[in-house]
Short mmCIF file of C-alpha atoms in Angstrom, two decimals:
data_model
loop_
_atom_site.label_atom_id
_atom_site.label_comp_id
_atom_site.label_asym_id
_atom_site.label_seq_id
_atom_site.Cartn_x
_atom_site.Cartn_y
_atom_site.Cartn_z
CA MET Q 1 -26.85 -19.32 4.18
CA LEU Q 2 -26.29 -17.18 6.95
CA PHE Q 3 -23.84 -19.62 8.64
CA LYS Q 4 -20.85 -18.20 6.46
CA TYR Q 5 -21.39 -14.64 7.52
CA PHE Q 6 -21.28 -15.74 11.04
CA MET Q 7 -18.21 -17.53 10.29
CA LEU Q 8 -16.68 -14.30 8.80
CA ILE Q 9 -17.89 -12.14 11.94
CA LYS Q 10 -16.15 -14.98 13.96
CA ASN Q 11 -12.87 -14.72 11.84
CA ASN Q 12 -13.07 -11.04 11.59
CA ILE Q 13 -13.40 -11.03 15.59
CA GLU Q 14 -10.24 -13.19 15.77
CA ILE Q 15 -8.20 -10.95 13.51
CA THR Q 16 -9.45 -7.61 15.55
CA LEU Q 17 -8.09 -9.30 18.53
CA LEU Q 18 -4.69 -10.02 17.02
CA TYR Q 19 -3.73 -6.42 16.88
CA LYS Q 20 -4.02 -6.07 20.69
CA SER Q 21 -1.62 -3.02 20.58
CA ARG Q 22 -4.19 -1.21 18.47
CA LEU Q 23 -6.98 -1.93 20.93
CA TYR Q 24 -4.95 -0.66 23.68
CA PHE Q 25 -3.80 2.31 21.90
CA ARG Q 26 -7.74 2.77 20.99
CA GLY Q 27 -8.54 2.20 24.70
CA CYS Q 28 -5.93 4.92 25.62
CA MET Q 29 -7.35 7.55 23.12
CA TYR Q 30 -10.82 6.99 24.82
CA PHE Q 31 -9.18 7.20 28.00
CA ILE Q 32 -7.74 10.79 27.17
CA VAL Q 33 -10.85 11.99 25.54
CA ILE Q 34 -12.87 11.28 28.86
CA LEU Q 35 -10.40 13.14 30.89
CA LEU Q 36 -10.34 15.73 28.57
CA PHE Q 37 -14.03 16.23 28.55
CA ASN Q 38 -13.88 15.93 32.34
CA GLU Q 39 -11.59 18.99 32.47
CA ILE Q 40 -13.67 21.02 30.04
CA LEU Q 41 -16.78 20.23 31.88
CA SER Q 42 -15.40 20.88 35.34
CA ASN Q 43 -14.47 24.35 34.28
CA VAL Q 44 -17.80 25.32 33.15
CA THR Q 45 -20.14 23.37 35.41
CA LYS Q 46 -20.48 21.72 38.80
CA GLU Q 47 -23.03 19.11 37.68
CA GLN Q 48 -20.48 16.04 37.51
CA ARG Q 49 -23.27 13.93 36.05
CA SER Q 50 -22.86 15.32 32.67
CA LEU Q 51 -19.57 13.63 32.19
CA TRP Q 52 -22.07 10.23 31.82
CA TYR Q 53 -23.46 11.70 28.85
CA VAL Q 54 -20.25 12.42 27.35
CA THR Q 55 -18.88 9.01 28.19
CA ALA Q 56 -22.04 7.34 26.38
CA THR Q 57 -21.85 9.66 23.28
CA GLN Q 58 -17.98 8.93 23.00
CA LEU Q 59 -18.44 5.35 23.47
CA ILE Q 60 -20.61 5.29 20.27
CA VAL Q 61 -18.32 7.56 18.35
CA PHE Q 62 -15.29 5.57 19.57
CA SER Q 63 -17.05 1.96 18.71
CA ALA Q 64 -18.30 3.02 15.06
CA SER Q 65 -16.26 2.16 12.21
CA PRO Q 66 -16.08 5.28 9.71
CA THR Q 67 -13.10 3.53 8.00
CA ILE Q 68 -15.19 1.13 6.46
CA ALA Q 69 -16.22 3.83 4.05
CA PHE Q 70 -12.64 4.70 3.21
CA GLN Q 71 -12.23 1.30 2.48
CA ILE Q 72 -15.07 0.64 0.23
CA SER Q 73 -14.13 3.70 -1.35
CA TYR Q 74 -10.41 2.69 -1.88
CA GLU Q 75 -11.47 -0.81 -3.17
CA ILE Q 76 -14.05 0.51 -5.78
CA GLN Q 77 -11.56 3.09 -7.09
CA ARG Q 78 -8.48 0.97 -7.31
CA ASN Q 79 -11.08 -1.71 -8.62
CA GLN Q 80 -10.04 -4.24 -5.91
CA MET Q 81 -13.61 -4.69 -5.52
CA ILE Q 82 -13.17 -7.40 -8.59
CA SER Q 83 -11.55 -10.02 -6.06
CA PHE Q 84 -14.98 -10.02 -4.20
CA LEU Q 85 -16.92 -10.50 -7.16
CA ILE Q 86 -15.77 -14.15 -7.84
CA LYS Q 87 -16.37 -15.45 -4.44
CA PRO Q 88 -19.70 -16.70 -3.31
CA ILE Q 89 -19.95 -14.00 -0.37
CA ASP Q 90 -22.06 -10.53 -1.05
CA TYR Q 91 -19.62 -7.70 -1.05
CA ILE Q 92 -21.95 -5.46 1.21
CA TYR Q 93 -22.53 -8.50 3.94
CA SER Q 94 -18.97 -8.80 3.86
CA LYS Q 95 -18.48 -5.42 4.71
CA LEU Q 96 -20.95 -5.09 7.00
CA THR Q 97 -19.70 -8.38 9.20
CA GLU Q 98 -16.21 -6.78 8.94
CA ALA Q 99 -17.47 -3.54 10.46
CA ALA Q 100 -19.72 -5.20 12.72
CA SER Q 101 -17.24 -7.63 14.44
CA GLU Q 102 -14.68 -4.74 14.88
CA THR Q 103 -17.41 -2.56 16.39
CA LEU Q 104 -18.50 -5.16 18.82
CA ILE Q 105 -14.89 -5.66 20.37
CA LYS Q 106 -14.48 -1.93 20.54
CA LEU Q 107 -17.81 -1.41 22.17
CA LEU Q 108 -17.11 -4.07 24.82
CA LEU Q 109 -13.46 -2.77 25.41
CA PHE Q 110 -14.75 1.13 25.54
CA PHE Q 111 -17.61 -0.02 27.84
CA LEU Q 112 -15.30 -1.28 30.38
CA ILE Q 113 -13.00 1.62 30.15
CA GLY Q 114 -15.66 4.48 30.08
CA PHE Q 115 -17.80 2.93 32.79
CA SER Q 116 -15.01 2.46 35.40
CA THR Q 117 -13.10 5.63 34.48
CA THR Q 118 -16.39 7.73 34.80
CA LEU Q 119 -17.68 6.10 37.90
CA PHE Q 120 -14.05 6.82 39.38
CA LEU Q 121 -14.44 10.48 38.42
CA VAL Q 122 -18.05 11.00 39.07
CA LYS Q 123 -18.68 8.51 42.10
CA THR Q 124 -22.30 8.33 41.25
CA ASN Q 125 -23.90 5.49 39.45
CA PRO Q 126 -26.21 6.58 36.42
CA ILE Q 127 -27.95 2.79 36.30
CA GLU Q 128 -31.51 3.09 38.03
CA SER Q 129 -33.19 0.15 36.37
CA VAL Q 130 -32.55 -2.96 34.37
CA GLN Q 131 -34.99 -1.77 31.81
CA GLN Q 132 -32.82 1.24 31.42
CA ILE Q 133 -29.87 -0.90 30.59
CA LEU Q 134 -31.61 -3.24 28.09
CA TYR Q 135 -33.09 -0.15 26.67
CA PHE Q 136 -29.70 1.63 26.34
CA ILE Q 137 -28.04 -1.77 24.91
CA TYR Q 138 -30.82 -1.99 22.17
CA LEU Q 139 -30.32 1.85 21.14
CA ILE Q 140 -26.81 1.79 21.25
CA ILE Q 141 -26.77 -1.29 18.72
CA SER Q 142 -29.47 0.31 16.55
CA GLY Q 143 -27.35 3.45 16.37
CA LEU Q 144 -24.14 1.72 15.74
CA LEU Q 145 -26.07 -0.34 12.58
CA ILE Q 146 -27.30 3.12 11.33
CA SER Q 147 -23.88 4.66 11.36
CA CYS Q 148 -22.61 1.49 9.80
CA PHE Q 149 -25.32 1.36 7.04
CA ILE Q 150 -24.52 5.09 6.36
CA ASN Q 151 -20.78 4.45 6.09
CA ILE Q 152 -21.27 1.69 3.60
CA CYS Q 153 -23.56 3.86 1.61
CA ILE Q 154 -21.00 6.74 1.45
CA GLY Q 155 -18.53 4.38 0.30
CA LEU Q 156 -20.57 3.13 -2.43
CA LEU Q 157 -21.01 6.64 -3.49
CA SER Q 158 -17.43 6.13 -5.23
CA PHE Q 159 -19.15 4.51 -8.03
CA TRP Q 160 -20.11 7.91 -9.17
CA LEU Q 161 -17.83 10.43 -7.30
CA HIS Q 162 -14.22 10.97 -7.50
CA ASP Q 163 -13.94 11.72 -4.05
CA VAL Q 164 -16.12 10.90 -0.94
CA LYS Q 165 -13.44 12.07 1.59
CA SER Q 166 -15.42 15.17 2.33
CA ILE Q 167 -18.63 13.47 2.55
CA ILE Q 168 -17.24 11.12 5.19
CA TYR Q 169 -15.77 13.76 7.34
CA LEU Q 170 -19.33 16.09 6.76
CA ASN Q 171 -21.09 13.13 8.12
CA LEU Q 172 -18.81 12.69 10.88
CA THR Q 173 -18.76 16.35 11.68
CA SER Q 174 -22.73 16.98 11.42
CA SER Q 175 -23.01 13.85 13.78
CA PHE Q 176 -20.44 15.53 16.23
CA CYS Q 177 -22.23 19.01 15.89
CA PHE Q 178 -25.81 17.63 15.95
CA GLY Q 179 -25.56 14.33 17.74
CA GLY Q 180 -24.87 16.22 20.97
CA LEU Q 181 -21.17 15.47 21.16
CA ILE Q 182 -19.88 18.47 22.45
CA ILE Q 183 -22.55 19.90 24.39
CA PRO Q 184 -25.93 18.21 25.02
CA ILE Q 185 -28.84 18.62 22.28
CA SER Q 186 -31.30 19.96 25.05
CA SER Q 187 -29.11 22.89 25.41
CA TYR Q 188 -29.21 23.82 21.73
CA PRO Q 189 -31.75 26.51 20.51
CA LYS Q 190 -35.05 25.04 19.82
CA ASN Q 191 -34.59 25.78 15.90
CA TYR Q 192 -31.55 23.34 15.92
CA LYS Q 193 -33.32 20.47 17.53
CA CYS Q 194 -35.03 19.24 14.61
CA PHE Q 195 -31.66 18.26 13.11
CA VAL Q 196 -31.73 15.34 15.66
CA PHE Q 197 -34.28 13.41 13.39
CA LEU Q 198 -31.75 12.88 10.88
CA PRO Q 199 -30.94 9.53 10.61
CA HIS Q 200 -27.29 9.33 11.36
CA ILE Q 201 -27.70 12.19 14.29
CA LEU Q 202 -30.71 9.86 15.53
CA GLY Q 203 -28.06 6.89 16.07
CA PHE Q 204 -26.24 9.21 18.36
CA TYR Q 205 -28.48 11.20 20.16
CA THR Q 206 -31.31 8.66 21.43
CA PRO Q 207 -28.97 6.02 23.15
CA GLN Q 208 -27.13 8.74 25.32
CA HIS Q 209 -30.48 10.35 25.86
CA THR Q 210 -31.38 7.58 27.93
CA ASN Q 211 -29.11 8.42 30.85
CA MET T 1 17.07 25.82 -6.64
CA ASN T 2 16.18 22.63 -8.73
CA SER T 3 14.20 21.06 -5.92
CA LEU T 4 12.17 23.89 -5.48
CA LYS T 5 11.48 24.14 -9.26
CA TYR T 6 10.49 20.42 -8.97
CA VAL T 7 8.17 21.19 -5.82
CA PHE T 8 6.39 24.02 -7.79
CA THR T 9 6.04 21.99 -10.91
CA SER T 10 4.37 19.12 -9.20
CA ILE T 11 2.03 21.11 -7.41
CA PHE T 12 0.94 23.05 -10.46
CA MET T 13 0.51 19.78 -12.63
CA ASN T 14 -1.71 18.32 -9.57
CA ILE T 15 -3.62 21.29 -9.26
CA LYS T 16 -4.14 21.44 -13.07
CA SER T 17 -5.31 17.75 -13.03
CA PHE T 18 -7.67 18.31 -10.14
CA LEU T 19 -9.47 21.44 -11.69
CA ASN T 20 -10.53 18.78 -14.50
CA LEU T 21 -12.98 17.40 -12.26
CA ASP T 22 -15.35 20.34 -12.46
CA ILE T 23 -18.43 19.11 -10.54
CA ASN T 24 -16.49 17.26 -8.10
CA PHE T 25 -14.18 19.88 -7.28
CA PHE T 26 -17.04 22.17 -6.36
CA ALA T 27 -19.01 19.68 -4.65
CA THR T 28 -15.88 18.84 -2.38
CA LEU T 29 -14.96 22.59 -1.70
CA ILE T 30 -18.83 23.14 -0.49
CA VAL T 31 -18.96 20.16 1.65
CA SER T 32 -15.43 20.76 3.23
CA THR T 33 -16.36 24.54 3.99
CA VAL T 34 -19.68 23.21 5.50
CA LYS T 35 -17.90 20.64 7.34
CA GLN T 36 -15.64 23.43 9.21
CA LEU T 37 -18.52 25.87 9.83
CA LEU T 38 -20.84 23.20 11.47
CA PHE T 39 -17.93 22.85 14.17
CA ILE T 40 -18.29 26.51 14.92
CA VAL T 41 -21.89 26.64 15.09
CA ALA T 42 -21.85 23.74 17.97
CA TRP T 43 -19.05 25.91 19.75
CA MET T 44 -21.28 28.97 19.55
CA PHE T 45 -24.01 27.14 21.53
CA PHE T 46 -21.62 26.09 24.12
CA PHE T 47 -20.01 29.54 24.33
CA ASN T 48 -23.54 30.99 24.64
CA ARG T 49 -24.21 28.77 27.52
CA TYR T 50 -21.08 28.86 29.38
CA LYS T 51 -19.31 32.43 27.96
CA ILE T 52 -16.03 31.49 29.35
CA ILE T 53 -13.77 28.59 29.42
CA ALA T 54 -10.53 28.82 31.59
CA GLY T 55 -9.78 31.99 30.20
CA TRP T 56 -10.79 31.48 26.48
CA ARG T 57 -14.09 33.46 25.00
CA PHE T 58 -15.64 32.18 21.55
CA ASN T 59 -13.16 34.86 19.85
CA GLU T 60 -10.13 32.60 21.15
CA MET T 61 -12.04 29.64 19.92
CA LEU T 62 -12.42 31.19 16.74
CA VAL T 63 -8.75 31.95 16.15
CA MET T 64 -7.70 28.74 17.05
CA PHE T 65 -10.00 26.93 14.67
CA GLY T 66 -8.91 29.43 12.25
CA ILE T 67 -5.05 28.74 12.88
CA VAL T 68 -5.80 24.92 12.97
CA SER T 69 -7.90 25.08 9.49
CA VAL T 70 -5.33 27.09 7.77
CA GLY T 71 -2.64 24.72 8.63
CA ILE T 72 -4.44 21.71 7.40
CA GLY T 73 -5.76 23.60 4.27
CA ILE T 74 -2.17 24.66 3.19
CA ILE T 75 -0.67 21.21 3.82
CA GLU T 76 -3.76 19.47 1.96
CA ILE T 77 -3.60 21.75 -0.90
CA PHE T 78 0.16 21.64 -1.55
CA PHE T 79 1.64 18.51 0.20
CA TYR T 80 -1.22 15.90 0.30
CA GLY T 81 0.90 13.12 -0.53
CA ILE T 82 2.24 13.12 2.82
CA ARG T 83 -1.13 11.91 4.15
CA HIS T 84 -0.98 9.16 1.69
CA LEU T 85 2.36 7.50 3.39
CA PRO T 86 0.78 4.91 5.51
CA GLU T 87 -1.04 3.64 2.24
CA LEU T 88 2.35 3.61 0.43
CA VAL T 89 3.89 1.80 2.86
CA GLU T 90 1.24 -0.50 3.32
CA ASN T 91 1.27 -1.70 -0.14
CA ASN T 92 4.89 -1.60 -0.81
CA GLN T 93 4.95 1.35 -3.28
CA LEU T 94 7.45 3.67 -1.78
CA ASP T 95 10.03 2.33 -4.59
CA ILE T 96 9.38 4.97 -6.79
CA TYR T 97 10.32 7.39 -4.74
CA LEU T 98 13.27 5.94 -3.27
CA VAL T 99 15.24 5.47 -6.51
CA GLN T 100 14.98 9.39 -7.65
CA PRO T 101 17.60 11.67 -6.83
CA LYS T 102 15.19 14.10 -4.86
CA ASN T 103 14.31 14.76 -1.12
CA ILE T 104 12.16 11.44 -0.41
CA VAL T 105 9.76 13.24 2.26
CA LEU T 106 9.25 16.22 -0.07
CA ASN T 107 8.93 13.94 -3.22
CA ILE T 108 6.01 12.04 -1.64
CA ALA T 109 4.30 15.12 -0.08
CA VAL T 110 4.06 17.08 -3.68
CA SER T 111 2.89 13.81 -5.38
CA LYS T 112 -0.69 14.41 -4.57
CA THR T 113 -3.18 17.69 -4.21
CA ASP T 114 -6.38 17.95 -2.69
CA ILE T 115 -7.85 21.17 -3.88
CA SER T 116 -11.07 20.50 -1.88
CA ALA T 117 -9.03 21.73 1.25
CA LEU T 118 -9.41 25.22 -0.02
CA GLY T 119 -12.44 25.12 1.93
CA ASP T 120 -10.48 24.63 5.20
CA LEU T 121 -8.05 27.30 4.06
CA THR T 122 -10.88 29.87 3.44
CA THR T 123 -12.90 28.76 6.37
CA GLY T 124 -9.92 29.13 8.51
CA LEU T 125 -9.12 32.60 7.16
CA ILE T 126 -12.80 33.67 7.64
CA LEU T 127 -12.85 32.51 11.12
CA SER T 128 -9.55 34.35 11.90
CA LEU T 129 -11.06 37.44 10.46
CA PHE T 130 -14.41 37.05 12.76
CA SER T 131 -12.32 36.53 15.75
CA GLY T 132 -10.93 39.86 15.23
CA TYR T 133 -7.21 38.86 15.83
CA LEU T 134 -6.53 38.76 11.98
CA LEU T 135 -7.04 42.23 11.81
CA SER T 136 -5.66 43.40 15.37
CA SER T 137 -2.25 41.19 14.90
CA PHE T 138 -2.22 40.61 11.53
CA SER T 139 1.70 39.59 11.17
CA LEU T 140 1.53 37.42 14.10
CA VAL T 141 -1.38 35.56 13.03
CA VAL T 142 0.17 34.65 9.63
CA ILE T 143 3.08 33.61 11.46
CA PHE T 144 1.22 31.32 13.43
CA PHE T 145 -0.52 30.05 10.19
CA ILE T 146 2.92 29.01 8.71
CA ASN T 147 3.68 27.55 12.36
CA SER T 148 0.27 25.39 12.29
CA ALA T 149 1.17 24.44 8.42
CA ILE T 150 4.45 22.83 9.74
CA PHE T 151 2.94 21.39 12.39
CA ILE T 152 0.52 19.58 10.55
CA PHE T 153 3.10 18.50 8.11
CA SER T 154 5.11 16.86 10.95
CA LEU T 155 2.06 15.28 12.37
CA TYR T 156 1.02 13.54 8.95
CA LEU T 157 4.79 12.47 8.71
CA PHE T 158 5.13 11.21 12.20
CA LEU T 159 1.79 9.40 12.36
CA GLY T 160 2.38 8.18 8.68
CA SER T 161 5.85 6.68 9.99
CA TRP T 162 4.24 4.33 12.28
CA SER T 163 3.07 2.56 9.34
CA PHE T 164 6.72 1.22 8.72
CA PHE T 165 6.32 -0.44 12.21
CA LEU T 166 2.76 -1.34 12.30
CA LYS T 167 1.27 -3.70 9.68
CA ASN T 168 -1.75 -2.88 8.05
CA SER T 169 -2.23 0.25 9.95
CA ASN T 170 -3.73 2.60 7.30
CA SER T 171 -7.19 3.13 8.84
CA PHE T 172 -5.97 2.79 12.22
CA ILE T 173 -3.50 5.78 11.63
CA LYS T 174 -6.30 7.94 10.19
CA GLU T 175 -8.28 7.23 13.46
CA VAL T 176 -5.35 8.25 15.48
CA TYR T 177 -5.19 11.40 13.06
CA GLN T 178 -8.78 12.34 13.79
CA ASN T 179 -8.51 11.91 17.60
CA THR T 180 -5.31 14.09 17.63
CA LEU T 181 -7.25 16.56 15.88
CA LEU T 182 -9.96 16.59 18.40
CA LEU T 183 -7.67 17.04 20.99
CA ALA T 184 -6.20 19.92 19.18
CA THR T 185 -9.73 21.65 18.46
CA GLN T 186 -10.97 21.46 21.96
CA PRO T 187 -10.55 24.70 24.40
CA ASN T 188 -7.03 23.66 25.28
CA SER T 189 -6.71 26.22 28.24
CA ALA T 190 -8.88 23.63 30.05
CA TYR T 191 -6.37 21.37 29.80
CA LYS T 192 -4.71 20.38 33.04
CA GLY T 193 -2.33 17.71 34.67
CA VAL T 194 -2.11 14.37 32.32
CA ILE T 195 -4.02 15.76 29.36
CA LYS T 196 -1.84 18.89 29.25
CA LEU T 197 1.49 16.72 29.41
CA ILE T 198 -0.24 14.76 26.68
CA THR T 199 -0.75 17.93 24.41
CA LEU T 200 3.02 19.04 24.98
CA THR T 201 4.92 15.51 24.47
CA ILE T 202 3.16 12.46 23.17
CA LEU T 203 0.60 14.22 20.81
CA PRO T 204 2.19 17.70 20.91
CA VAL T 205 -0.89 19.44 19.44
CA GLY T 206 -0.37 22.16 22.04
CA TYR T 207 2.45 23.88 19.81
CA MET T 208 -0.07 24.42 17.38
CA SER T 209 -3.36 25.54 19.10
CA PHE T 210 -2.86 26.29 22.80
CA PHE T 211 0.62 28.38 22.64
CA PRO T 212 -0.35 30.70 19.84
CA VAL T 213 -3.62 31.68 21.27
CA GLU T 214 -2.27 32.19 24.70
CA TYR T 215 0.34 34.33 23.05
CA LEU T 216 -2.08 36.40 21.41
CA LEU T 217 -4.09 36.78 24.66
CA SER T 218 -1.28 37.66 26.74
CA LYS T 219 1.64 38.91 24.55
CA SER T 220 4.11 37.21 26.69
CA ILE T 221 6.94 36.19 24.33
CA TYR T 222 7.64 32.80 26.40
CA TYR T 223 4.28 31.13 24.54
CA PHE T 224 5.67 32.56 21.00
CA ILE T 225 8.98 30.76 21.73
CA TYR T 226 7.48 27.52 22.92
CA SER T 227 5.28 27.48 19.87
CA THR T 228 7.75 28.13 17.30
CA LEU T 229 10.49 26.00 19.14
CA GLY T 230 7.98 23.08 19.76
CA THR T 231 7.02 22.95 16.11
CA THR T 232 10.49 22.81 14.91
CA LEU T 233 11.60 20.23 17.47
CA PHE T 234 8.72 18.06 16.27
CA LEU T 235 9.48 18.54 12.58
CA ILE T 236 12.92 17.25 13.46
CA LEU T 237 11.63 14.53 15.30
CA SER T 238 9.10 13.30 12.85
CA TYR T 239 12.01 13.54 10.13
CA GLY T 240 14.16 11.29 12.22
CA PHE T 241 11.43 9.06 13.03
CA PHE T 242 10.55 8.66 9.04
CA PHE T 243 14.08 7.67 8.26
CA ILE T 244 14.38 5.32 11.31
CA GLY T 245 11.20 3.78 9.84
CA LEU T 246 12.68 3.75 6.45
CA LYS T 247 15.16 1.34 7.35
CA LYS T 248 12.41 -1.17 8.10
CA TYR T 249 10.59 -0.67 4.90
CA GLU T 250 10.14 -3.78 2.63
CA SER T 251 10.27 -3.14 -0.96
CA GLY T 252 7.51 -4.52 -3.11
CA SER T 253 9.25 -4.22 -6.36
CA SER T 254 6.22 -2.40 -7.75
CA PHE T 255 6.70 0.89 -9.96
CA ILE T 256 3.22 2.21 -9.94
CA ASP T 257 2.28 5.47 -11.60
CA ARG T 258 1.75 8.28 -9.55
CA ARG T 259 -1.69 9.47 -10.23
#
């Protein structure tokens, strides 16, 4: 039963790898964003280690696949979902596998780029123990899964709403602002820290907080 | 004259059809306003802590956000069709625009409207007002609003034209667009070296967000010239890029309605 979904993941990974130029470009964008934050942070603080924080949060943002919400919304509104209904594959699972395989490739690529770039810029290694790495990997996968589920749910709202674009962007923006993507949540005023416990924000905040 | 009449009629029809979706309309309007304000809240915390970034204070951030938001608002309200260019190319649905004796880019652009972008427009105006620059340099800020709208139009056209060269690139282009806006809405004054070069060449967001704010700060005429000249050049380049890409377009012989 599950075998077909593993095969779907395998196929989707192969398809993602086919579009190499896009992967390179995404890698370049991630590299640019790290440099960008390095320049902003070097202007305001001497504590270079905060770049690791940014690298970790951006790793999750870049690896997550918000486009899945757009895709589901498009397929529902254009009635293209029908083609899935006649197949012996669950629509939600197929979308989840599609997002998971793309996310996995991006995560590996961005991890390599992010780790090497930040190590070069900061020159201090943030890894202190093996448990820390395992904990980080576990949380990053959980965070990405939460993000994936939320995007699928937003996409499915298209059954009732004409336009879910704003909700997609609201989700993205609130994750950006309250997920600690611009500045660490620890420096937010006390009252605002309660937002961290919203599921989509928790997915971003917790993994990078292990650093 | 006929083209202008056509543009206004198309925009009017699009707005009329969108207003029929009462609840959806207000829901999207509120959400898009909240979305913009959230960004500012986060930056407010940042500036509360660090006060100044390479010469920019919170007010400069506000006016920069305002200029970018108004630009996005204007284009998405009146010329939202241009954002759908990758989708049209991907589904081979450009044919209907190609056979009409009208300016093709303008024809695509006015084919759709997104009234929810009123949220971006109003937020942009409010932010500019709060920054103090809208009142102190009204005409200049208005010029930069127009400049920003032209830039956003060029950006959509430029990125959308990539779809002629890259197959199945619709969602990829959306990602690039998001990242480009991320570059545009950070405190640009902090950019140096490679990043500065990128924001002035490959993804030239500096002409929309860096130079206008620097001009408002320093009143050096060079920044004004750089901004307007850079945006005009980018528009011309985007048009050129679109027509080069159009030669690669493969017709799907499909004539869809324009809803």
